[in-house]
Each structure stands twice: as structure tokens, then as C-alpha cells.
mmCIF file of C-alpha atoms (C1' of nucleotides) in Angstrom:
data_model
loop_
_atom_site.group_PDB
_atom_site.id
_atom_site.type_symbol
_atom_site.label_atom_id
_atom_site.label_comp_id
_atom_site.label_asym_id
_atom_site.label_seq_id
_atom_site.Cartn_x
_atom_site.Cartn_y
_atom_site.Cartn_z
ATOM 1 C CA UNK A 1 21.551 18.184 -5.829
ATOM 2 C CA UNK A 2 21.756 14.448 -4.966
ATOM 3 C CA UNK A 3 18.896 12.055 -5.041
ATOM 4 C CA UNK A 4 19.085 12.288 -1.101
ATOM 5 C CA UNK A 5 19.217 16.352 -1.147
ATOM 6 C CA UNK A 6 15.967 16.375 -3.137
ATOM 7 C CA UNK A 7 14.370 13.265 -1.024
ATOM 8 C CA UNK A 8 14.977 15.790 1.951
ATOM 9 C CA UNK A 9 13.584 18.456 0.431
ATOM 10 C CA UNK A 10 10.856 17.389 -1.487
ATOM 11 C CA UNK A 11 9.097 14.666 1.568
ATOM 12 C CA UNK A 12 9.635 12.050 -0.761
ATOM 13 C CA UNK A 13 11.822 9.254 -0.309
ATOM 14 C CA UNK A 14 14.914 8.255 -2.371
ATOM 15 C CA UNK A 15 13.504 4.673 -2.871
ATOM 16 C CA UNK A 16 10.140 6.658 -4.049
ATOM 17 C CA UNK A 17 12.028 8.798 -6.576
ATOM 18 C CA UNK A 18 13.637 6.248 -8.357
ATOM 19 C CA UNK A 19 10.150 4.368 -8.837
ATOM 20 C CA UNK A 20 8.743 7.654 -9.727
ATOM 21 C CA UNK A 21 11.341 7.932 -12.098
ATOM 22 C CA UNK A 22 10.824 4.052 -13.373
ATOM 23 C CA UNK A 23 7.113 4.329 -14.403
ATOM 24 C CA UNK A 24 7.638 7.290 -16.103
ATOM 25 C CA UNK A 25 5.671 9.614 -13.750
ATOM 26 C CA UNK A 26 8.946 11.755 -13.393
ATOM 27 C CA UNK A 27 11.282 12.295 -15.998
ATOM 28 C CA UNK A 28 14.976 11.035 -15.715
ATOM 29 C CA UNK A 29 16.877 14.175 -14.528
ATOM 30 C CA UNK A 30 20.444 14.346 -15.477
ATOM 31 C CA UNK A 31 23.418 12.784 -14.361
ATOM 32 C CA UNK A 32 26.543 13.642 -13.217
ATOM 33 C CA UNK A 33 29.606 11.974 -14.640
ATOM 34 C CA UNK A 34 29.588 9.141 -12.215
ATOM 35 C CA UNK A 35 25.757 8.032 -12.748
ATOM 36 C CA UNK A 36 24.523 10.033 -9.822
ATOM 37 C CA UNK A 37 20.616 11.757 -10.423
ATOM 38 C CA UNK A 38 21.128 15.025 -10.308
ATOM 39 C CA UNK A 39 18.388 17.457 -9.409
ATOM 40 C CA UNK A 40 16.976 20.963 -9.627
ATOM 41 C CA UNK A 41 14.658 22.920 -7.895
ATOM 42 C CA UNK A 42 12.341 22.520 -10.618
ATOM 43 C CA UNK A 43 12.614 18.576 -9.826
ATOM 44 C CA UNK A 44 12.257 18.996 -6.271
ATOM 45 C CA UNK A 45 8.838 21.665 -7.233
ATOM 46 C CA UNK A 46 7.518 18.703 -9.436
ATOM 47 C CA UNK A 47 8.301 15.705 -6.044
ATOM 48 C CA UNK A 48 6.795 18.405 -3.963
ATOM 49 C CA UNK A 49 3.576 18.163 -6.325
ATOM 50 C CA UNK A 50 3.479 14.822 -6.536
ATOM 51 C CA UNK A 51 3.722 13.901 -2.473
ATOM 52 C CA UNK A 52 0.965 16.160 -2.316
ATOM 53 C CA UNK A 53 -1.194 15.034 -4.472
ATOM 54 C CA UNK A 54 -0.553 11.456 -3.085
ATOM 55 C CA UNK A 55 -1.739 12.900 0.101
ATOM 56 C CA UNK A 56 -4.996 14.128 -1.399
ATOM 57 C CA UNK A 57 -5.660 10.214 -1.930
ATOM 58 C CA UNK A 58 -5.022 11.007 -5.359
ATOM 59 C CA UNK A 59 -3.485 7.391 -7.385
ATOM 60 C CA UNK A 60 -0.264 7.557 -9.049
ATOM 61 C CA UNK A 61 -2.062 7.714 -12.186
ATOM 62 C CA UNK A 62 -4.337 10.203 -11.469
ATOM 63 C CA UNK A 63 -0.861 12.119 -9.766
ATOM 64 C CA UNK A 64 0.174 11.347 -13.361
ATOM 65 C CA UNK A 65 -2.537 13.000 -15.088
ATOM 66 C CA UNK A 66 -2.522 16.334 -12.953
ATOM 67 C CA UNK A 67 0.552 17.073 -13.352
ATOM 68 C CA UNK A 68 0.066 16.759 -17.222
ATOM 69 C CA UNK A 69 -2.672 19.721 -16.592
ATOM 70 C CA UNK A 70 -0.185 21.683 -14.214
ATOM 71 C CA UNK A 71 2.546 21.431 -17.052
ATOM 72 C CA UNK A 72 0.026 22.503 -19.571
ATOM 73 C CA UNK A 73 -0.880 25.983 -19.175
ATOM 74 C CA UNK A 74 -3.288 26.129 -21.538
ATOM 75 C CA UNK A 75 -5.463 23.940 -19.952
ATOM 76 C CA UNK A 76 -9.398 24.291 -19.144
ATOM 77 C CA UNK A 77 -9.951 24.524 -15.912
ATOM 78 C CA UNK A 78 -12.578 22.468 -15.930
ATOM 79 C CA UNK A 79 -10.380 19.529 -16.479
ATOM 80 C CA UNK A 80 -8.626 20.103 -13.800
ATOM 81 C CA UNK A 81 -12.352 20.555 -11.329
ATOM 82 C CA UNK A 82 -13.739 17.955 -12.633
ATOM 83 C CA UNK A 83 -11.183 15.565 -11.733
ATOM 84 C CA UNK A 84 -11.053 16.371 -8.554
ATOM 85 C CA UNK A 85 -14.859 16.300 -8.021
ATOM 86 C CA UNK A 86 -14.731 12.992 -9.055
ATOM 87 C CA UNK A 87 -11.996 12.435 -6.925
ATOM 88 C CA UNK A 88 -14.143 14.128 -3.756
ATOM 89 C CA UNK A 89 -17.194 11.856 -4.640
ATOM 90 C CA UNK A 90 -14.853 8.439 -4.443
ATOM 91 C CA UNK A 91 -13.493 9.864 -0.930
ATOM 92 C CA UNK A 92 -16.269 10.010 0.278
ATOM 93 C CA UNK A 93 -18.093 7.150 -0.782
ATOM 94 C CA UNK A 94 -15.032 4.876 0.575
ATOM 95 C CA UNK A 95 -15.264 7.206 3.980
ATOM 96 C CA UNK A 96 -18.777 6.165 3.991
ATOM 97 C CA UNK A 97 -18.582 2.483 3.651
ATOM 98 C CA UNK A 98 -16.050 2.561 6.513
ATOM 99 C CA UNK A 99 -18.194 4.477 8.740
ATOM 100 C CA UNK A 100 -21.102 1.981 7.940
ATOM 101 C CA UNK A 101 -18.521 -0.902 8.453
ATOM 102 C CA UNK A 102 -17.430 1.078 11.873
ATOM 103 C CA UNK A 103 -21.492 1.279 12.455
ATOM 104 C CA UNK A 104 -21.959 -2.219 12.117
ATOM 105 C CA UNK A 105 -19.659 -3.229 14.344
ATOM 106 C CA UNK A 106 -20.258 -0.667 17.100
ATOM 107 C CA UNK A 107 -23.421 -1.880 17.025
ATOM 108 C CA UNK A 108 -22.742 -5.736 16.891
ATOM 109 C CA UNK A 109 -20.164 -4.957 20.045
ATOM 110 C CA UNK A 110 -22.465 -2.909 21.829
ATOM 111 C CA UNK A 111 -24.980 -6.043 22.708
ATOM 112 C CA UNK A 112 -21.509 -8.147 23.972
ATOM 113 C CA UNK A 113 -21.025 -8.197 27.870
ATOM 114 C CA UNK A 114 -17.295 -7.872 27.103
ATOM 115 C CA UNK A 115 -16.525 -9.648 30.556
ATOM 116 C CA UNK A 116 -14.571 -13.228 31.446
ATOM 117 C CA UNK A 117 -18.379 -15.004 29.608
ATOM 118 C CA UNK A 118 -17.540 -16.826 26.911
ATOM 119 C CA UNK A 119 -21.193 -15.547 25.627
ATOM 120 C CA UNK A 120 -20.614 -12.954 23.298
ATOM 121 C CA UNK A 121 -23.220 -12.403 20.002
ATOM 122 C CA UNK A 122 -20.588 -10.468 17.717
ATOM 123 C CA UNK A 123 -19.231 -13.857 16.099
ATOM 124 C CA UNK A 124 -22.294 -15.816 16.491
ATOM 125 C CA UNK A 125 -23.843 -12.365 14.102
ATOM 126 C CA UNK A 126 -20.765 -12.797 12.152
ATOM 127 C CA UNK A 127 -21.608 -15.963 11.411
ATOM 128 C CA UNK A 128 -24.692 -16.018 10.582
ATOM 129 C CA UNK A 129 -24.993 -13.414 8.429
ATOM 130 C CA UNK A 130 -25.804 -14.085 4.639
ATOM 131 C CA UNK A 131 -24.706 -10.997 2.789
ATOM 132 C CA UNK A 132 -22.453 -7.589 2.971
ATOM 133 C CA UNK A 133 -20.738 -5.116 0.627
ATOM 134 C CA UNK A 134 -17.221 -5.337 -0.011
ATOM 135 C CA UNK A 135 -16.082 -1.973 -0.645
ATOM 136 C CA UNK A 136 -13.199 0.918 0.761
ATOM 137 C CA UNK B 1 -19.005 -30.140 -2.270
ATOM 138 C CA UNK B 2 -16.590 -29.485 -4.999
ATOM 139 C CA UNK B 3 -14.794 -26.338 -4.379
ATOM 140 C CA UNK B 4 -16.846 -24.552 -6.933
ATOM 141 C CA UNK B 5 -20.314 -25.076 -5.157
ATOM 142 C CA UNK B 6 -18.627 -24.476 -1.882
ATOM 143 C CA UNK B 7 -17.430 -20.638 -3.436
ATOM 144 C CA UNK B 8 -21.487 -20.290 -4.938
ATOM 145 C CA UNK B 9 -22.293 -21.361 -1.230
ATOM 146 C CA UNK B 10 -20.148 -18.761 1.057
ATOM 147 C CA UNK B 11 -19.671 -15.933 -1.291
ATOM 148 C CA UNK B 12 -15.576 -16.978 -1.370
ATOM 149 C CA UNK B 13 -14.155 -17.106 -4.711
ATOM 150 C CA UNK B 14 -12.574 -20.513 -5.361
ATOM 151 C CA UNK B 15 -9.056 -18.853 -5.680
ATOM 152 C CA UNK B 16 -9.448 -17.131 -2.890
ATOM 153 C CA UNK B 17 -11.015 -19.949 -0.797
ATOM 154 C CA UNK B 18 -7.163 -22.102 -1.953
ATOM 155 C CA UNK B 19 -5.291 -19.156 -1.239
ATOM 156 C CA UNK B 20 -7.456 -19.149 2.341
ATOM 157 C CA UNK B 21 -6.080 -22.378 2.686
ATOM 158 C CA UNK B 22 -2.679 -21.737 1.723
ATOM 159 C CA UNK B 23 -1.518 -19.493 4.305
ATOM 160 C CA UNK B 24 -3.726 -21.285 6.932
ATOM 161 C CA UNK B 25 -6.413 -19.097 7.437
ATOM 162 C CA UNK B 26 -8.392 -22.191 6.751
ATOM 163 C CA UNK B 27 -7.852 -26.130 7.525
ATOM 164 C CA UNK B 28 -6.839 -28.207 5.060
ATOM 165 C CA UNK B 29 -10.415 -29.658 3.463
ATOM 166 C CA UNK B 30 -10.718 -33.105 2.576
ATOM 167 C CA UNK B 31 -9.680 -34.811 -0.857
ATOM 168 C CA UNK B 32 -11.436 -37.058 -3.146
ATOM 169 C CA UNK B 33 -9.510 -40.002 -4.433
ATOM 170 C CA UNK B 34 -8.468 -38.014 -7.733
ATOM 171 C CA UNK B 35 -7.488 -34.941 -5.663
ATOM 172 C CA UNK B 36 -10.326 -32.847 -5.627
ATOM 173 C CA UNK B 37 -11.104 -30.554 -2.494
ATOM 174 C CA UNK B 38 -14.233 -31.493 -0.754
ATOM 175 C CA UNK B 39 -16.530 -29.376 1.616
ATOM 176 C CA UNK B 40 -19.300 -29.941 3.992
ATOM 177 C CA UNK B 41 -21.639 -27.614 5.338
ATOM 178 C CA UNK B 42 -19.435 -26.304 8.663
ATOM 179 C CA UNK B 43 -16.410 -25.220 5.850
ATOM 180 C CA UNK B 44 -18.995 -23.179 4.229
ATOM 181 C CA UNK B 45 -20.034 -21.608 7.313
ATOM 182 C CA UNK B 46 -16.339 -21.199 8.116
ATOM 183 C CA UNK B 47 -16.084 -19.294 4.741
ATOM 184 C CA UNK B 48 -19.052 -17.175 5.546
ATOM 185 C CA UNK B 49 -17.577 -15.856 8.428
ATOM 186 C CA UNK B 50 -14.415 -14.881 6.690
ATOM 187 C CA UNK B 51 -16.244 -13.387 4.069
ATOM 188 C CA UNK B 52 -18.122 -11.552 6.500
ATOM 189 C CA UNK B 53 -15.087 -10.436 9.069
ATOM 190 C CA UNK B 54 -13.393 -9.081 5.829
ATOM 191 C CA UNK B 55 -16.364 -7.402 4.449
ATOM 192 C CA UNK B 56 -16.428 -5.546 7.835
ATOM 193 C CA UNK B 57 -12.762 -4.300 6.920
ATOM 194 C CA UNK B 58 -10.990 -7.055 9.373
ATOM 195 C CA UNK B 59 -7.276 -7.908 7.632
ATOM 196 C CA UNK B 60 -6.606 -11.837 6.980
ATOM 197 C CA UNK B 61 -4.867 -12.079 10.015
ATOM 198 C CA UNK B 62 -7.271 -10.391 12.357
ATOM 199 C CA UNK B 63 -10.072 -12.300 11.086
ATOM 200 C CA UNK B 64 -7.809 -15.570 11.802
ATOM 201 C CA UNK B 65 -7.778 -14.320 15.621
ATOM 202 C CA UNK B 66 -11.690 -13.916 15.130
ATOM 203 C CA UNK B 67 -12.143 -17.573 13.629
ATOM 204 C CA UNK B 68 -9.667 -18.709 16.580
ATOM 205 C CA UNK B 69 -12.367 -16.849 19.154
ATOM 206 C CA UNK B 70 -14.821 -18.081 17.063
ATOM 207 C CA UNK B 71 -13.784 -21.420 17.574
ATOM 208 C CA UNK B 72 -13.252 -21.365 21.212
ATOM 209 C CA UNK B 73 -16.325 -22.077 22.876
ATOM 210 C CA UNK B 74 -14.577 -20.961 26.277
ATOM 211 C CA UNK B 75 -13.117 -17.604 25.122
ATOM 212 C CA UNK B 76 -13.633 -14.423 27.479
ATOM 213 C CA UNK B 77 -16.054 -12.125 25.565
ATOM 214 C CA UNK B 78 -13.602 -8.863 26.861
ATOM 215 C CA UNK B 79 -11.236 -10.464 24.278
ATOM 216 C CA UNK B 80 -13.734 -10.132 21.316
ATOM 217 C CA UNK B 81 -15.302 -6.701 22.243
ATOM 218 C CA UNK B 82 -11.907 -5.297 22.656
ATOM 219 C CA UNK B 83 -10.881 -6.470 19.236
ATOM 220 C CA UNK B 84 -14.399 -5.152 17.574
ATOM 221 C CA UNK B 85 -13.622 -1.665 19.623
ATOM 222 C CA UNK B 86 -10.208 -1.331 18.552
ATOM 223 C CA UNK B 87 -11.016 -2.229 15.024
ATOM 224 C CA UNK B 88 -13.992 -0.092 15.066
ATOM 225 C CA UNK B 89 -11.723 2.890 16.180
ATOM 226 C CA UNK B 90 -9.212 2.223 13.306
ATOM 227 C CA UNK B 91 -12.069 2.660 10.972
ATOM 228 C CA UNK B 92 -13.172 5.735 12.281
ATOM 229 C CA UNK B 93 -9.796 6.927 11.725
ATOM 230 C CA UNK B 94 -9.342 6.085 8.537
ATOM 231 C CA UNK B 95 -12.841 7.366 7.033
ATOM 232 C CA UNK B 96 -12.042 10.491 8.754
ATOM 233 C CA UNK B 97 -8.669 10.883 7.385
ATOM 234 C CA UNK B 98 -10.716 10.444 3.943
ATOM 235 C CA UNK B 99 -12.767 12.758 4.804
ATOM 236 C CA UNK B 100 -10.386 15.410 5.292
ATOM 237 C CA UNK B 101 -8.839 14.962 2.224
ATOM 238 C CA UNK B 102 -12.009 15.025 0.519
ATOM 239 C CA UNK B 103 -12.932 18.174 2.438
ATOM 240 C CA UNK B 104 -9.556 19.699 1.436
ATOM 241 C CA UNK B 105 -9.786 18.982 -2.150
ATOM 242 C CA UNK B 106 -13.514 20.595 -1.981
ATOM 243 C CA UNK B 107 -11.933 23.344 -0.636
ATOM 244 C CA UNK B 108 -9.276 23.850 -3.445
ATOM 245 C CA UNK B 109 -12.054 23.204 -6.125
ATOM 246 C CA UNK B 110 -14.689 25.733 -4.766
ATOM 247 C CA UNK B 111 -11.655 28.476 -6.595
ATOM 248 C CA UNK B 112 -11.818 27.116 -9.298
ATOM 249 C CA UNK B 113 -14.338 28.397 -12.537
ATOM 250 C CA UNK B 114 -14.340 25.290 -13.501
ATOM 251 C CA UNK B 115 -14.856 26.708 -17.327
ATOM 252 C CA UNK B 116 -12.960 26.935 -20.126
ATOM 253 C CA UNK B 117 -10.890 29.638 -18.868
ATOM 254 C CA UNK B 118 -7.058 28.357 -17.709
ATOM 255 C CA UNK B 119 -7.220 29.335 -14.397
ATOM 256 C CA UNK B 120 -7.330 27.556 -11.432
ATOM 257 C CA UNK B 121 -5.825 27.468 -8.499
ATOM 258 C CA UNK B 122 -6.847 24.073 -7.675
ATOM 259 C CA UNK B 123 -2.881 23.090 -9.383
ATOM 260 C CA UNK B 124 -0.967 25.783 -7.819
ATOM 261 C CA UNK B 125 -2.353 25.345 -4.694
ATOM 262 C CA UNK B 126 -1.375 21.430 -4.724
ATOM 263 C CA UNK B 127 2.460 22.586 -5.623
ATOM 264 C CA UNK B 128 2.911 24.972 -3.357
ATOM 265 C CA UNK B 129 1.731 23.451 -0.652
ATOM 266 C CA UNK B 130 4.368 22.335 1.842
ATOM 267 C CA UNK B 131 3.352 19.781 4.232
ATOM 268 C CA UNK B 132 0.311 17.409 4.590
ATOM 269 C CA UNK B 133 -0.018 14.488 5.916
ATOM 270 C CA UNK B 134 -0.250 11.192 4.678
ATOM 271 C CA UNK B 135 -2.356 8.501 5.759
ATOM 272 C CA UNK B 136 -5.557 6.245 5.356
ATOM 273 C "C1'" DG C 1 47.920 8.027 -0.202
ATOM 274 C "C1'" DC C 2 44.891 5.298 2.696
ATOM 275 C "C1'" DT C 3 40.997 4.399 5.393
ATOM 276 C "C1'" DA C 4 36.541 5.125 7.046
ATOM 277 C "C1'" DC C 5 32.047 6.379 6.251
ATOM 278 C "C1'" DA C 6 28.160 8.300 4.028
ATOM 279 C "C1'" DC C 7 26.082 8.259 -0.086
ATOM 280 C "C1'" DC C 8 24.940 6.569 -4.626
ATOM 281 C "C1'" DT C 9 23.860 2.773 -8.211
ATOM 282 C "C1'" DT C 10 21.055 -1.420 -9.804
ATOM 283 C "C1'" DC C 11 18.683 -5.560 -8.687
ATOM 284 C "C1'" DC C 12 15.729 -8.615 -6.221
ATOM 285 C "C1'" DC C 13 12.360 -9.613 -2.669
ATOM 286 C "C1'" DA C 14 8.402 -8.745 0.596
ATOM 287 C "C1'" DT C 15 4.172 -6.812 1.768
ATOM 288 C "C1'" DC C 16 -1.570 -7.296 1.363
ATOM 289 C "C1'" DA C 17 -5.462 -9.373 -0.924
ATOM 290 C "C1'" DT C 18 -6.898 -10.680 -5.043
ATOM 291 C "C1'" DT C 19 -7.224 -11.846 -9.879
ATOM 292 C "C1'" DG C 20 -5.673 -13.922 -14.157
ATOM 293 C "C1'" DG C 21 -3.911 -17.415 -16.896
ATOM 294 C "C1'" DA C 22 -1.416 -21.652 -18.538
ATOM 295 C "C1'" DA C 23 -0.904 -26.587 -18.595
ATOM 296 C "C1'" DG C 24 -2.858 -30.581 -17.500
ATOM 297 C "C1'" DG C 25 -6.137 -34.066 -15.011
ATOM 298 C "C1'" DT C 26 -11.258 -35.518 -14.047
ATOM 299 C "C1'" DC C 27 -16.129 -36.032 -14.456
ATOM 300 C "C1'" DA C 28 -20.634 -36.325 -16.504
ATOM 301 C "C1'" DA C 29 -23.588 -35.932 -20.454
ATOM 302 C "C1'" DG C 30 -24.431 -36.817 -25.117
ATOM 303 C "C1'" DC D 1 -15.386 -41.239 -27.199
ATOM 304 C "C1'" DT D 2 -15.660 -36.516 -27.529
ATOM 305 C "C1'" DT D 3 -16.925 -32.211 -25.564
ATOM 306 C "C1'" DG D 4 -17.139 -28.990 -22.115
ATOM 307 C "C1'" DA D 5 -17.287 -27.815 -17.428
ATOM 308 C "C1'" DC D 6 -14.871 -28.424 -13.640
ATOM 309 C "C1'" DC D 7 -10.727 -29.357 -10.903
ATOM 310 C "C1'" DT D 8 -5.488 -29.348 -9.873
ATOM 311 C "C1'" DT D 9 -0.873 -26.760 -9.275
ATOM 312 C "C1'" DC D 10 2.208 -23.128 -10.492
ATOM 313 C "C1'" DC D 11 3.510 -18.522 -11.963
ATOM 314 C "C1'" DA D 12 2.689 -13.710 -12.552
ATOM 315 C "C1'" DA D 13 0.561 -9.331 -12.046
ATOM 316 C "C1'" DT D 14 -1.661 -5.534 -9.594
ATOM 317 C "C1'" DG D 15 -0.402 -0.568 -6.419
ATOM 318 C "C1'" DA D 16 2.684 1.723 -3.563
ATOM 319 C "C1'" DT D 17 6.147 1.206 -0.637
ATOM 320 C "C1'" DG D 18 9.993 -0.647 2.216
ATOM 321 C "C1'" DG D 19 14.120 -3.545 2.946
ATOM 322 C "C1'" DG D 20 18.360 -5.130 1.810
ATOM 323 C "C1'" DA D 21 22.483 -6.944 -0.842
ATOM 324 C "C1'" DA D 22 26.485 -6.056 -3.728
ATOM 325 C "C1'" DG D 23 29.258 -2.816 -5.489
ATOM 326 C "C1'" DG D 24 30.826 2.038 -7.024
ATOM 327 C "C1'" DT D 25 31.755 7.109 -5.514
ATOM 328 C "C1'" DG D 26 32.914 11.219 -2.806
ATOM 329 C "C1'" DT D 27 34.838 13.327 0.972
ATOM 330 C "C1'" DA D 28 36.990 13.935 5.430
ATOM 331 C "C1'" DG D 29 40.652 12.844 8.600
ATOM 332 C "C1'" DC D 30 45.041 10.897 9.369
#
DNA sequence: GCTACACCTTCCCATCATTGGAAGGTCAAG
DNA sequence: CTTGACCTTCCAATGATGGGAAGGTGTAGC
């Protein structure tokens, strides 16, 4: 199987699976006698795993380190929960600080006319204000 | 105001407050004679209300259109409220894209022992998986 | 065999916002 | 006059992905 083949089949894109591939999250598969990537359905399992993960909000490090605990079999389990507890708790702290950003400016909106006035007190609040988070 | 005071003053970092300037987010400050960047009081307030539009999840380039509204002591408040709606919506979607994945991965963990055992399905589950989408 | 076309290769660049650092100039205090 | 804090510009990196150029390969039709 080509690198397109398994880019078809696995949701991840060519351009993905060669920078996979380059920081070492993937191994190099095999080649064929011209320099193409070949690939098995064991690579295309392992993309598949990957794309997922990434879709969990997992980072490509943290894609990196379960996939070192789904290779292992010997692993705890609890490894494996506790990362993604962790991984729950900084979901949904960044949901939360978008929701409070999305509260704030409901809020801010809600007291402008939103008519042809020029008087509206979301930037004048913007302004004025001395301090917020940064965060998500 | 030296640059330095100026970032102390609005919360800006001074590389960001140069980079601010760089791509024009930002006018041009004045110079001393040996070059250095000096602010008054309205730059700092200018600054503040970048800080503040970012901290409230605006990009660079909305918050330019917000300065620009800001600015415009004639602007229709429908064009501001409309821009604070539309952003707030596209923070709504995002947290709750987080929070599906977060509920998700809860999900998957709530198998797992979570002891010292191997097992857990938290793994399998995540390559076996076909589809899922990806966003936030 | 030749041509067209789809696919592959590597390499570089862009994004978005921010941080870091190097190399060198300036200012104020001691 | 030195020291140290500040300033200047320039270059590079981050994380994850997309875009594209320049050139090689594989296959189908003629």
C-alpha cells in the first residue's frame, strides 16, 4: 500500500504521515525499490490510532506516549486512566474559560442597542477594563 | 514612556507590543533621538484594549476590526454587537466541542480499573474506533 | 515505444501568536 | 568610566497543518 492508499484509509493525510513519520511518532515503514513508503495494515491500525487520539484533543506527544502504552501490553492500566483523567480535567478547564470568555461577552453585548447609534458600551468596557485571564 | 514601562502599564509584553506594531495592529509610536520607542498614555490604553479583546479569545485581526470600531466615533453599534454575537457563538462552539471530547474520554475511562492490572479498554477502544471528528 | 496523467519523493514556506536569544547601542547611577 | 538595566533589530523556535515547487515513478492508452 502507497502512502496515498493508507492516507485514504487511515483519515490521515499524506502530508500528515510523512511528519508523523519525521518526528519519530511513527516508525519509517519500508520501501519499495523506487523510494515509495510502503504500508501495512498494521501501519494503517497504528494512523487510525493516532487520528483518533488527535481527535480526543490529545497533543502529538501525549498521541506519542499512548501509543507507547497500547504497544506495551504489559502495561498498568492505571497509566493509561490516569492520563486521560488528566487529559479530561485540561478539557474542561479550557471549555470553561471559553464559556466564561463567551459569558463575558454575551453579557457585555447584551447592554448594546445594536442599531445605526454609534453608542455602544462593549468597546468603551473593553477599554476600560484593567485585568483578565489569558487562558484556552 | 520607554517601551518597558509602557508593557508594566497595559499588561503587553514588550515583544509582543513590537510585534503589535509590526504587522500594524498598532501605529507606529514615536522615537527618541537615539531610537527608542516612546508612549503616552492613549498607546497604553490602546494596548489595554488589545490585551483585553484577546483575552476575550478575539484573533489579532478581529481585534484590529474592534480597535478600527473602537476608533470610529461614528460607527453603527449593529456592526459591533454582530461581531461580539458571532464571536460569542464561535466560542460556544468550540468549548462544546471540548466538552465532548472530554465527555468521550470520561466515557472510555469509566472501563477502565485503573489498577495495576493490564487491562483497559480505554486503548482498544481509541484504535478501533473508526470515525470522529475533529475540531476545536 | 511514447505520451499523458496520477502518484510519489524531498525541500521550503506559510500560518497564528508568542517567546527566546544574540549582537550591539543607550542611559543613569555609582 | 564602568556596570547594569534597558533599548534596538534580526533570526529562530514552538505545534500542527497546509500549500506548492521540482523532479522521479508507475500505469494506461495509443
Amino acid at each position: 500500500m502507497n502512502i496515498g492508499q493508507a492516507a485514504e484509509a487511515s483519515g490521515v493525510s499524506a502530508k500528515m504521515i510523512r511528519y508523523y513519520e519525521e518526528i519519530a511518532l511513527i516508525p519509517p515503514p519500508a520501501r519499495s525499490q523506487s523510494g515509495y513508503r510502503v504500508y501495512g495494515e498494521d501501519d494503517v491500525h497504528t494512523l487510525r490510532f493516532v487520528r483518533r487520539a488527535r481527535s480526543l484533543g490529545f497533543s502529538i506527544e501525549e498521541t506519542g506516549a499512548l501509543l507507547a502504552l497500547w504497544r506495551d501490553r504489559s502495561r498498568a492500566s492505571a497509566d493509561v486512566k490516569a492520563m486521560a483523567l488528566k487529559h479530561v480535567a485540561e478539557l474542561e478547564e479550557k471549555a470553561a474559560a471559553l464559556k466564561a470568555m463567551a459569558k463575558t461577552l454575551r453579557h457585555l453585548a447584551s447592554h448594546c442597542h445594536g442599531d445605526g447609534r454609534p453608542d455602544c458600551p462593549i468597546l468603551d468596557e473593553i477599554g476600560s477594563q484593567g485585568s483578565a485571564q489569558q487562558s484556552a
